[in-house]
Amino acid sequence: MFDPTQPFSITEATPVPGRFVVVFDSTGPAEPGRLGTRALQDTVPDVLEEQGFGLENYFPRLGVAVVDGDSPQLGELRARGNAEGMPMHIVPEMIYRILPAMHDFTRGTPDADKPAVTPAFADTGELTWGVQAVLAAESGYTGAGIRVAVLDTGFDATHPDFIGRDVTTASFIDGEDSHDGHGHGTHCIGTSCGPRALEGSRGYGVAPGASIFAGKVLSNAGSGSDTGILAGIDWALQNDCHIISMSLGADVREVHPPYVAAGRRALERGTLIIAAAGNNARRSAGDPGFVGAPANSPYIFSVGALDSSLAVADFSARTLPGRGGQVDIAGPGVAVYSSWPMPQRYNTISGTSMATPHVAGVAALLSEATGFRGRELWAELAQEAQRLERPSVDVAAGLAQSPPPAEARPETPPPAPGPEEPLPDDESPESYYGHG
């Protein structure tokens, strides 16, 4: 049984025996052989079937398949790809688990030479400290017209704070429906898209007008594999979600190729993936940690955590050297109050998991205000952040900030595009598009 008072940490990933992820892509931006949309929708499925692999876990928007196979069969697939100029990477499928971190989560980075810092923010009767810190209420925007996908442990759709909201749910966990039997997913959805005004309670949501897409990619026990996570990303792209929030990952330093491809192809489609940097630091003990997968993909926007005095949270992971592995921004992540499955209704927990939906909500407000998508939205998040007197390896651009009030923006942003439609000449079976 997990302890909800502790930040959610992520263990090292473990492989699934006999299961592999095949990524149809080159890894570097300058490498030849990048496959286009038509090849991913038509050519790649034909090759997989001809080599004896099923298509039930092929995700054409990502160019990624999860398959059962052995070394000879995978070797034949790789040889054919080499012969036909079809670059690919084959890596083991991994399992990820969310577990509590057993250390003091209430402290930021210690500094023995300075007196204790009075918190810069605190929960009030009206708003949580995190919603205040990102200036959500002052912006005047709500995320209206923006579709936010939260890929996590699901959602309690019976929660009374979300009655009448535009919510779409799906489960990518075998044997479990989309209901959140854990709590983590409902909490993250509450922070990103929950209400800002509540009778008798404080508001806790950054973008209360956004459409919610709740994808269950982690089980009620808090674990999941590449299959479910990639299926959730593909589903979010199929539904033309503008922002994908993922408070999940694994404590591995290596960049995982599936999320390089997924992050880049999402950006090309105008979708920004935002992910938790990780909770593996023990800063009070001299260990700054490192950004794990999938947040260490160079095409995924990585979020570190701050406490209410805007100090770096003791558990928040630090930037790794080299391409990928960067913290890109920071958000409120300590003692965050938000929704929780009924009958408890609310809970206060900590982690970079909690910082990530704050940033996803801010991204929805910025997207509504500017009309920016994908790479432009990435740049706007960084540009508008509040600079902090903290090392850039810990907070990068700084604290995520909502856009200024609507009256300060004379131009009306373009309307959000509608759901994706298949190309006119696309006759691929619907199963090629993953789940949903």
CSV table of C-alpha atoms in Angstrom, one decimal:
chain,number,residue,atom,x,y,z
A,1,MET,CA,0.0,0.0,0.0
A,2,PHE,CA,1.5,3.4,-1.0
A,3,ASP,CA,1.8,6.3,1.4
A,4,PRO,CA,0.1,9.3,-0.3
A,5,THR,CA,2.1,11.8,2.0
A,6,GLN,CA,5.3,10.9,0.2
A,7,PRO,CA,6.3,12.1,-3.3
A,8,PHE,CA,5.9,9.6,-6.1
A,9,SER,CA,9.2,8.2,-7.1
A,10,ILE,CA,9.9,5.9,-10.1
A,11,THR,CA,12.1,2.8,-9.8
A,12,GLU,CA,14.5,1.5,-12.4
A,13,ALA,CA,12.7,-0.1,-15.3
A,14,THR,CA,12.7,-3.8,-15.8
A,15,PRO,CA,12.4,-5.6,-19.1
A,16,VAL,CA,9.4,-7.7,-20.2
A,17,PRO,CA,10.7,-11.2,-21.2
A,18,GLY,CA,10.3,-11.8,-24.9
A,19,ARG,CA,8.8,-8.4,-25.7
A,20,PHE,CA,10.5,-5.7,-27.8
A,21,VAL,CA,9.9,-2.2,-29.0
A,22,VAL,CA,10.7,-1.6,-32.6
A,23,VAL,CA,11.2,2.1,-33.5
A,24,PHE,CA,11.0,2.9,-37.2
A,25,ASP,CA,13.1,6.0,-37.1
A,26,SER,CA,16.7,7.4,-37.2
A,27,THR,CA,17.8,8.8,-33.8
A,28,GLY,CA,19.7,12.0,-34.9
A,29,PRO,CA,18.1,15.0,-36.6
A,30,ALA,CA,20.8,15.0,-39.3
A,31,GLU,CA,20.6,11.3,-40.0
A,32,PRO,CA,19.1,10.1,-43.4
A,33,GLY,CA,16.2,7.7,-43.6
A,34,ARG,CA,13.5,9.5,-41.7
A,35,LEU,CA,10.2,7.9,-42.6
A,36,GLY,CA,7.2,10.0,-43.6
A,37,THR,CA,3.5,9.6,-42.6
A,38,ARG,CA,2.6,7.5,-45.6
A,39,ALA,CA,5.4,5.0,-45.0
A,40,LEU,CA,4.4,4.7,-41.3
A,41,GLN,CA,0.8,4.1,-42.2
A,42,ASP,CA,1.2,1.8,-45.2
A,43,THR,CA,4.8,0.5,-45.7
A,44,VAL,CA,5.7,-0.3,-42.1
A,45,PRO,CA,2.6,-2.4,-41.3
A,46,ASP,CA,3.1,-4.4,-44.5
A,47,VAL,CA,6.7,-5.1,-43.5
A,48,LEU,CA,5.8,-6.2,-40.0
A,49,GLU,CA,3.1,-8.6,-41.3
A,50,GLU,CA,5.4,-10.0,-43.9
A,51,GLN,CA,8.0,-10.7,-41.2
A,52,GLY,CA,5.4,-12.5,-39.1
A,53,PHE,CA,4.6,-9.8,-36.5
A,54,GLY,CA,1.1,-8.8,-35.5
A,55,LEU,CA,-0.2,-5.2,-35.8
A,56,GLU,CA,-2.3,-5.0,-32.6
A,57,ASN,CA,0.4,-3.0,-30.9
A,58,TYR,CA,1.6,-0.9,-33.9
A,59,PHE,CA,1.2,2.8,-33.4
A,60,PRO,CA,1.4,4.5,-36.8
A,61,ARG,CA,1.5,8.1,-35.6
A,62,LEU,CA,4.6,7.2,-33.6
A,63,GLY,CA,6.2,4.7,-36.0
A,64,VAL,CA,6.6,2.4,-33.1
A,65,ALA,CA,5.5,-1.3,-32.6
A,66,VAL,CA,5.7,-3.5,-29.5
A,67,VAL,CA,6.1,-7.2,-30.6
A,68,ASP,CA,6.7,-10.7,-29.3
A,69,GLY,CA,9.8,-12.1,-30.9
A,70,ASP,CA,13.1,-14.0,-30.6
A,71,SER,CA,16.6,-13.0,-31.8
A,72,PRO,CA,16.5,-14.7,-35.2
A,73,GLN,CA,13.1,-13.2,-36.1
A,74,LEU,CA,14.1,-9.7,-35.0
A,75,GLY,CA,17.4,-10.1,-36.8
A,76,GLU,CA,15.6,-10.8,-40.0
A,77,LEU,CA,13.4,-7.7,-39.5
A,78,ARG,CA,16.5,-5.6,-38.9
A,79,ALA,CA,18.2,-7.0,-42.0
A,80,ARG,CA,15.2,-6.2,-44.2
A,81,GLY,CA,15.1,-2.7,-42.8
A,82,ASN,CA,18.8,-2.2,-43.6
A,83,ALA,CA,18.3,-3.6,-47.1
A,84,GLU,CA,15.3,-1.3,-47.8
A,85,GLY,CA,16.7,1.8,-46.3
A,86,MET,CA,14.2,1.7,-43.4
A,87,PRO,CA,16.1,2.7,-40.2
A,88,MET,CA,14.9,1.0,-37.0
A,89,HIS,CA,16.0,0.5,-33.4
A,90,ILE,CA,15.0,-2.6,-31.4
A,91,VAL,CA,15.0,-2.4,-27.6
A,92,PRO,CA,13.4,-4.5,-24.8
A,93,GLU,CA,9.9,-3.4,-23.6
A,94,MET,CA,10.2,-2.0,-20.1
A,95,ILE,CA,7.9,-2.0,-17.1
A,96,TYR,CA,7.7,1.2,-15.0
A,97,ARG,CA,6.4,1.5,-11.4
A,98,ILE,CA,5.4,4.4,-9.3
A,99,LEU,CA,6.4,4.0,-5.6
A,100,PRO,CA,6.8,6.4,-2.6
A,101,ALA,CA,10.2,8.0,-2.0
A,102,MET,CA,11.2,7.4,1.6
A,103,HIS,CA,12.7,10.8,2.5
A,104,ASP,CA,11.7,14.2,3.8
A,105,PHE,CA,9.7,15.8,1.0
A,106,THR,CA,8.9,19.0,2.8
A,107,ARG,CA,12.3,20.6,2.3
A,108,GLY,CA,13.8,22.4,-0.6
A,109,THR,CA,17.5,22.5,-1.2
A,110,PRO,CA,19.2,23.1,2.2
A,111,ASP,CA,21.4,26.1,2.8
A,112,ALA,CA,23.1,26.2,6.2
A,113,ASP,CA,24.3,29.8,5.8
A,114,LYS,CA,20.9,31.3,5.5
A,115,PRO,CA,17.9,31.4,7.9
A,116,ALA,CA,14.8,29.4,7.2
A,117,VAL,CA,12.8,30.9,4.3
A,118,THR,CA,9.2,32.0,4.9
A,119,PRO,CA,7.0,30.4,2.2
A,120,ALA,CA,6.4,32.7,-0.6
A,121,PHE,CA,3.0,31.1,-1.2
A,122,ALA,CA,0.4,29.3,0.9
A,123,ASP,CA,-3.0,27.7,0.3
A,124,THR,CA,-5.9,30.0,1.0
A,125,GLY,CA,-9.6,29.4,1.3
A,126,GLU,CA,-9.9,30.2,-2.4
A,127,LEU,CA,-6.8,28.8,-4.2
A,128,THR,CA,-4.0,26.4,-3.7
A,129,TRP,CA,-0.5,27.8,-3.5
A,130,GLY,CA,0.4,26.2,-6.8
A,131,VAL,CA,-2.4,27.8,-8.8
A,132,GLN,CA,-1.4,31.1,-7.2
A,133,ALA,CA,2.3,30.7,-8.1
A,134,VAL,CA,1.7,30.1,-11.8
A,135,LEU,CA,-0.7,33.1,-11.9
A,136,ALA,CA,-3.5,31.1,-13.4
A,137,ALA,CA,-6.4,33.1,-11.9
A,138,GLU,CA,-4.9,36.4,-13.0
A,139,SER,CA,-4.6,35.4,-16.6
A,140,GLY,CA,-8.4,35.3,-17.3
A,141,TYR,CA,-7.9,32.3,-19.5
A,142,THR,CA,-9.3,28.9,-18.7
A,143,GLY,CA,-7.9,26.6,-21.5
A,144,ALA,CA,-11.2,26.7,-23.4
A,145,GLY,CA,-10.9,24.9,-26.7
A,146,ILE,CA,-7.7,23.1,-25.7
A,147,ARG,CA,-7.6,19.3,-25.3
A,148,VAL,CA,-5.3,18.1,-22.6
A,149,ALA,CA,-4.5,14.4,-22.3
A,150,VAL,CA,-3.3,13.1,-18.9
A,151,LEU,CA,-1.7,9.6,-19.2
A,152,ASP,CA,-1.6,8.1,-15.8
A,153,THR,CA,-3.6,5.7,-13.5
A,154,GLY,CA,-7.0,6.8,-15.0
A,155,PHE,CA,-9.7,9.0,-13.6
A,156,ASP,CA,-12.6,8.9,-11.2
A,157,ALA,CA,-15.3,10.2,-13.6
A,158,THR,CA,-17.8,10.2,-10.7
A,159,HIS,CA,-15.9,12.9,-8.9
A,160,PRO,CA,-18.5,15.7,-8.1
A,161,ASP,CA,-16.1,18.5,-8.9
A,162,PHE,CA,-16.1,17.4,-12.6
A,163,ILE,CA,-19.8,17.1,-13.2
A,164,GLY,CA,-20.7,18.6,-16.6
A,165,ARG,CA,-17.1,18.7,-17.8
A,166,ASP,CA,-16.0,17.5,-21.2
A,167,VAL,CA,-14.2,14.3,-20.3
A,168,THR,CA,-13.1,11.4,-22.5
A,169,THR,CA,-11.6,8.3,-20.9
A,170,ALA,CA,-9.9,5.2,-22.2
A,171,SER,CA,-7.9,2.3,-20.6
A,172,PHE,CA,-4.8,0.7,-22.1
A,173,ILE,CA,-4.3,-1.7,-19.2
A,174,ASP,CA,-5.5,-5.2,-19.8
A,175,GLY,CA,-8.3,-6.3,-17.4
A,176,GLU,CA,-8.9,-2.8,-16.0
A,177,ASP,CA,-11.3,-0.1,-17.0
A,178,SER,CA,-10.5,3.6,-17.0
A,179,HIS,CA,-11.5,4.2,-13.4
A,180,ASP,CA,-8.7,5.3,-11.1
A,181,GLY,CA,-8.1,2.7,-8.4
A,182,HIS,CA,-4.9,4.3,-7.3
A,183,GLY,CA,-5.4,8.1,-7.0
A,184,HIS,CA,-2.4,9.5,-8.8
A,185,GLY,CA,-4.2,10.1,-12.1
A,186,THR,CA,-7.2,11.8,-10.6
A,187,HIS,CA,-4.9,14.1,-8.6
A,188,CYS,CA,-2.9,15.0,-11.7
A,189,ILE,CA,-6.0,15.7,-13.7
A,190,GLY,CA,-7.3,17.9,-10.9
A,191,THR,CA,-4.2,20.0,-10.9
A,192,SER,CA,-4.1,20.5,-14.7
A,193,CYS,CA,-7.8,20.8,-15.5
A,194,GLY,CA,-9.8,20.9,-12.2
A,195,PRO,CA,-11.9,23.8,-11.0
A,196,ARG,CA,-10.5,27.1,-9.9
A,197,ALA,CA,-13.5,28.1,-7.9
A,198,LEU,CA,-15.4,25.8,-5.5
A,199,GLU,CA,-18.1,26.5,-3.0
A,200,GLY,CA,-16.8,25.5,0.5
A,201,SER,CA,-13.3,24.5,-0.7
A,202,ARG,CA,-10.3,25.9,-2.4
A,203,GLY,CA,-9.9,25.8,-6.1
A,204,TYR,CA,-7.0,23.7,-7.3
A,205,GLY,CA,-7.1,23.5,-11.2
A,206,VAL,CA,-5.0,25.6,-13.5
A,207,ALA,CA,-7.0,25.2,-16.7
A,208,PRO,CA,-10.7,24.5,-15.7
A,209,GLY,CA,-12.0,25.1,-19.2
A,210,ALA,CA,-9.9,22.6,-21.0
A,211,SER,CA,-11.3,19.3,-22.5
A,212,ILE,CA,-9.9,16.3,-20.5
A,213,PHE,CA,-8.7,13.1,-22.1
A,214,ALA,CA,-7.9,10.7,-19.3
A,215,GLY,CA,-5.8,7.7,-20.6
A,216,LYS,CA,-5.1,4.9,-18.2
A,217,VAL,CA,-1.6,3.7,-19.0
A,218,LEU,CA,-0.6,2.7,-15.4
A,219,SER,CA,-2.5,0.1,-13.4
A,220,ASN,CA,-4.3,0.4,-10.1
A,221,ALA,CA,-1.1,-0.8,-8.6
A,222,GLY,CA,0.8,2.1,-10.2
A,223,SER,CA,2.7,0.2,-12.8
A,224,GLY,CA,2.7,0.0,-16.6
A,225,SER,CA,4.8,-0.9,-19.7
A,226,ASP,CA,5.8,0.7,-22.9
A,227,THR,CA,2.8,-0.9,-24.7
A,228,GLY,CA,0.2,1.0,-22.6
A,229,ILE,CA,2.1,4.3,-22.5
A,230,LEU,CA,2.8,4.3,-26.3
A,231,ALA,CA,-0.8,3.3,-26.9
A,232,GLY,CA,-2.0,6.2,-24.8
A,233,ILE,CA,0.2,8.7,-26.7
A,234,ASP,CA,-1.0,7.4,-30.0
A,235,TRP,CA,-4.7,7.7,-28.7
A,236,ALA,CA,-4.1,11.3,-27.6
A,237,LEU,CA,-2.7,12.1,-31.1
A,238,GLN,CA,-5.6,10.4,-32.8
A,239,ASN,CA,-7.9,12.7,-30.7
A,240,ASP,CA,-5.7,15.7,-31.7
A,241,CYS,CA,-4.9,16.6,-28.1
A,242,HIS,CA,-2.8,19.7,-27.9
A,243,ILE,CA,-1.0,18.8,-24.7
A,244,ILE,CA,0.0,15.4,-23.3
A,245,SER,CA,0.9,15.3,-19.6
A,246,MET,CA,2.8,12.3,-18.2
A,247,SER,CA,3.7,12.0,-14.6
A,248,LEU,CA,5.5,8.7,-15.1
A,249,GLY,CA,8.9,7.3,-16.0
A,250,ALA,CA,11.9,5.2,-14.9
A,251,ASP,CA,15.1,6.0,-13.2
A,252,VAL,CA,17.4,5.2,-16.2
A,253,ARG,CA,20.0,7.6,-17.5
A,254,GLU,CA,19.8,6.3,-21.1
A,255,VAL,CA,17.4,8.0,-23.5
A,256,HIS,CA,14.8,5.4,-24.5
A,257,PRO,CA,14.4,5.4,-28.4
A,258,PRO,CA,10.6,5.0,-28.4
A,259,TYR,CA,10.1,8.3,-26.7
A,260,VAL,CA,12.6,10.1,-28.9
A,261,ALA,CA,10.4,9.1,-31.9
A,262,ALA,CA,7.1,9.7,-30.0
A,263,GLY,CA,8.2,13.2,-28.8
A,264,ARG,CA,9.4,14.4,-32.1
A,265,ARG,CA,6.5,13.1,-34.1
A,266,ALA,CA,4.1,14.6,-31.6
A,267,LEU,CA,5.8,18.0,-32.0
A,268,GLU,CA,5.5,17.6,-35.8
A,269,ARG,CA,1.8,17.2,-35.4
A,270,GLY,CA,1.5,20.2,-33.1
A,271,THR,CA,1.3,18.3,-29.8
A,272,LEU,CA,3.6,19.0,-26.8
A,273,ILE,CA,4.4,16.1,-24.5
A,274,ILE,CA,5.2,17.3,-20.9
A,275,ALA,CA,6.7,14.8,-18.5
A,276,ALA,CA,8.0,14.6,-14.9
A,277,ALA,CA,11.8,14.9,-14.5
A,278,GLY,CA,11.8,12.3,-11.7
A,279,ASN,CA,12.0,12.1,-7.9
A,280,ASN,CA,15.4,10.3,-7.5
A,281,ALA,CA,17.3,13.2,-6.0
A,282,ARG,CA,18.3,13.3,-2.3
A,283,ARG,CA,19.6,16.9,-2.3
A,284,SER,CA,19.8,17.2,1.5
A,285,ALA,CA,22.2,14.2,1.4
A,286,GLY,CA,24.2,15.6,-1.5
A,287,ASP,CA,22.6,13.6,-4.3
A,288,PRO,CA,21.0,15.8,-7.0
A,289,GLY,CA,19.7,12.8,-9.0
A,290,PHE,CA,19.1,12.8,-12.8
A,291,VAL,CA,16.3,13.1,-15.3
A,292,GLY,CA,15.0,9.7,-16.2
A,293,ALA,CA,13.0,8.3,-19.2
A,294,PRO,CA,10.8,9.4,-20.9
A,295,ALA,CA,11.4,13.0,-19.7
A,296,ASN,CA,15.1,12.7,-20.9
A,297,SER,CA,14.0,12.6,-24.5
A,298,PRO,CA,15.2,15.8,-26.3
A,299,TYR,CA,11.7,16.1,-27.7
A,300,ILE,CA,9.8,15.9,-24.4
A,301,PHE,CA,9.3,18.9,-22.1
A,302,SER,CA,10.7,18.0,-18.7
A,303,VAL,CA,9.5,19.4,-15.4
A,304,GLY,CA,11.3,19.8,-12.1
A,305,ALA,CA,9.6,20.6,-8.8
A,306,LEU,CA,9.6,23.6,-6.4
A,307,ASP,CA,8.3,24.1,-2.9
A,308,SER,CA,6.2,27.0,-1.7
A,309,SER,CA,9.3,29.2,-1.1
A,310,LEU,CA,10.3,28.5,-4.7
A,311,ALA,CA,13.3,26.4,-3.6
A,312,VAL,CA,14.1,23.3,-5.6
A,313,ALA,CA,12.4,20.3,-4.0
A,314,ASP,CA,14.7,17.9,-2.2
A,315,PHE,CA,13.6,15.0,-4.5
A,316,SER,CA,13.6,16.9,-7.8
A,317,ALA,CA,16.0,15.5,-10.4
A,318,ARG,CA,18.8,17.5,-12.0
A,319,THR,CA,19.8,17.9,-15.7
A,320,LEU,CA,22.1,15.3,-17.2
A,321,PRO,CA,25.0,16.3,-19.5
A,322,GLY,CA,24.6,15.7,-23.2
A,323,ARG,CA,21.7,15.8,-25.6
A,324,GLY,CA,18.5,14.9,-23.8
A,325,GLY,CA,18.2,14.7,-20.1
A,326,GLN,CA,17.5,18.4,-19.5
A,327,VAL,CA,15.1,19.9,-17.0
A,328,ASP,CA,13.2,22.4,-19.1
A,329,ILE,CA,11.1,24.3,-16.6
A,330,ALA,CA,9.8,24.0,-13.0
A,331,GLY,CA,6.4,23.9,-11.3
A,332,PRO,CA,4.9,23.7,-7.9
A,333,GLY,CA,5.4,20.1,-6.6
A,334,VAL,CA,5.5,20.0,-2.8
A,335,ALA,CA,2.4,19.6,-0.6
A,336,VAL,CA,0.0,19.9,-3.6
A,337,TYR,CA,-3.8,19.7,-2.8
A,338,SER,CA,-6.0,18.3,-5.6
A,339,SER,CA,-8.8,15.9,-6.4
A,340,TRP,CA,-8.7,12.2,-5.3
A,341,PRO,CA,-11.0,9.3,-6.0
A,342,MET,CA,-14.2,9.2,-4.0
A,343,PRO,CA,-15.1,9.0,-1.2
A,344,GLN,CA,-11.9,10.7,0.0
A,345,ARG,CA,-12.4,13.4,-2.6
A,346,TYR,CA,-9.2,15.4,-2.0
A,347,ASN,CA,-5.5,14.7,-1.1
A,348,THR,CA,-2.2,16.6,-0.6
A,349,ILE,CA,0.8,14.9,-2.1
A,350,SER,CA,4.2,15.8,-3.5
A,351,GLY,CA,6.5,15.0,-6.4
A,352,THR,CA,7.6,16.1,-9.9
A,353,SER,CA,4.4,14.2,-10.7
A,354,MET,CA,2.5,17.1,-9.2
A,355,ALA,CA,4.7,19.8,-10.8
A,356,THR,CA,4.0,18.4,-14.3
A,357,PRO,CA,0.2,18.9,-14.4
A,358,HIS,CA,0.7,22.5,-13.2
A,359,VAL,CA,2.9,23.1,-16.3
A,360,ALA,CA,0.4,21.2,-18.5
A,361,GLY,CA,-2.3,23.5,-17.3
A,362,VAL,CA,-0.2,26.6,-17.9
A,363,ALA,CA,0.5,25.3,-21.4
A,364,ALA,CA,-3.3,25.0,-22.0
A,365,LEU,CA,-3.7,28.7,-21.0
A,366,LEU,CA,-0.9,29.8,-23.2
A,367,SER,CA,-2.2,27.8,-26.1
A,368,GLU,CA,-5.6,29.3,-25.8
A,369,ALA,CA,-4.2,32.8,-25.5
A,370,THR,CA,-1.7,32.6,-28.4
A,371,GLY,CA,-2.9,29.8,-30.7
A,372,PHE,CA,0.6,28.3,-30.4
A,373,ARG,CA,1.0,24.5,-30.7
A,374,GLY,CA,3.9,22.1,-30.6
A,375,ARG,CA,7.3,23.7,-30.9
A,376,GLU,CA,6.0,27.3,-30.7
A,377,LEU,CA,4.2,26.4,-27.4
A,378,TRP,CA,7.4,24.8,-26.1
A,379,ALA,CA,9.2,28.1,-26.8
A,380,GLU,CA,6.4,30.2,-25.3
A,381,LEU,CA,6.5,28.2,-22.1
A,382,ALA,CA,10.2,28.8,-21.7
A,383,GLN,CA,10.0,32.5,-22.7
A,384,GLU,CA,7.2,33.4,-20.3
A,385,ALA,CA,8.6,31.5,-17.3
A,386,GLN,CA,9.6,33.5,-14.2
A,387,ARG,CA,13.4,33.5,-13.9
A,388,LEU,CA,14.6,32.1,-10.5
A,389,GLU,CA,17.9,32.6,-8.6
A,390,ARG,CA,18.5,28.8,-8.9
A,391,PRO,CA,20.9,26.8,-11.0
A,392,SER,CA,19.6,26.3,-14.5
A,393,VAL,CA,20.4,22.6,-14.3
A,394,ASP,CA,17.6,22.4,-11.7
A,395,VAL,CA,15.0,24.9,-12.9
A,396,ALA,CA,16.1,25.8,-16.5
A,397,ALA,CA,13.8,28.6,-17.7
A,398,GLY,CA,12.3,29.0,-14.2
A,399,LEU,CA,8.7,28.8,-12.8
A,400,ALA,CA,6.0,28.3,-15.4
A,401,GLN,CA,3.7,31.3,-15.7
A,402,SER,CA,0.3,31.8,-17.2
A,403,PRO,CA,-0.3,34.4,-19.9
A,404,PRO,CA,-1.3,38.0,-19.0
A,405,PRO,CA,-4.9,39.0,-19.0
A,406,ALA,CA,-6.9,38.7,-22.2
A,407,GLU,CA,-7.3,42.5,-22.5
A,408,ALA,CA,-3.5,42.8,-22.9
A,409,ARG,CA,-3.7,40.7,-26.1
A,410,PRO,CA,-5.4,42.5,-28.9
A,411,GLU,CA,-5.3,39.7,-31.4
A,412,THR,CA,-7.8,36.8,-31.2
A,413,PRO,CA,-6.0,33.5,-31.3
A,414,PRO,CA,-7.0,31.1,-34.1
A,415,PRO,CA,-9.5,28.4,-33.2
A,416,ALA,CA,-8.3,25.0,-32.1
A,417,PRO,CA,-8.2,22.5,-34.9
A,418,GLY,CA,-10.8,19.7,-34.9
A,419,PRO,CA,-10.2,16.0,-34.3
A,420,GLU,CA,-7.9,14.3,-36.8
A,421,GLU,CA,-9.5,12.8,-39.9
A,422,PRO,CA,-7.8,10.0,-41.9
A,423,LEU,CA,-6.2,11.1,-45.1
A,424,PRO,CA,-8.5,10.9,-48.2
A,425,ASP,CA,-6.5,8.0,-49.7
A,426,ASP,CA,-5.8,6.2,-46.5
A,427,GLU,CA,-7.4,2.8,-46.5
A,428,SER,CA,-5.5,1.4,-43.6
A,429,PRO,CA,-7.7,-0.6,-41.1
A,430,GLU,CA,-8.6,1.3,-38.0
A,431,SER,CA,-6.6,-1.2,-35.9
A,432,TYR,CA,-3.5,0.4,-37.3
A,433,TYR,CA,-4.3,3.5,-35.3
A,434,GLY,CA,-3.9,1.8,-31.9
A,435,HIS,CA,-6.7,1.8,-29.4
A,436,GLY,CA,-9.7,4.0,-29.3
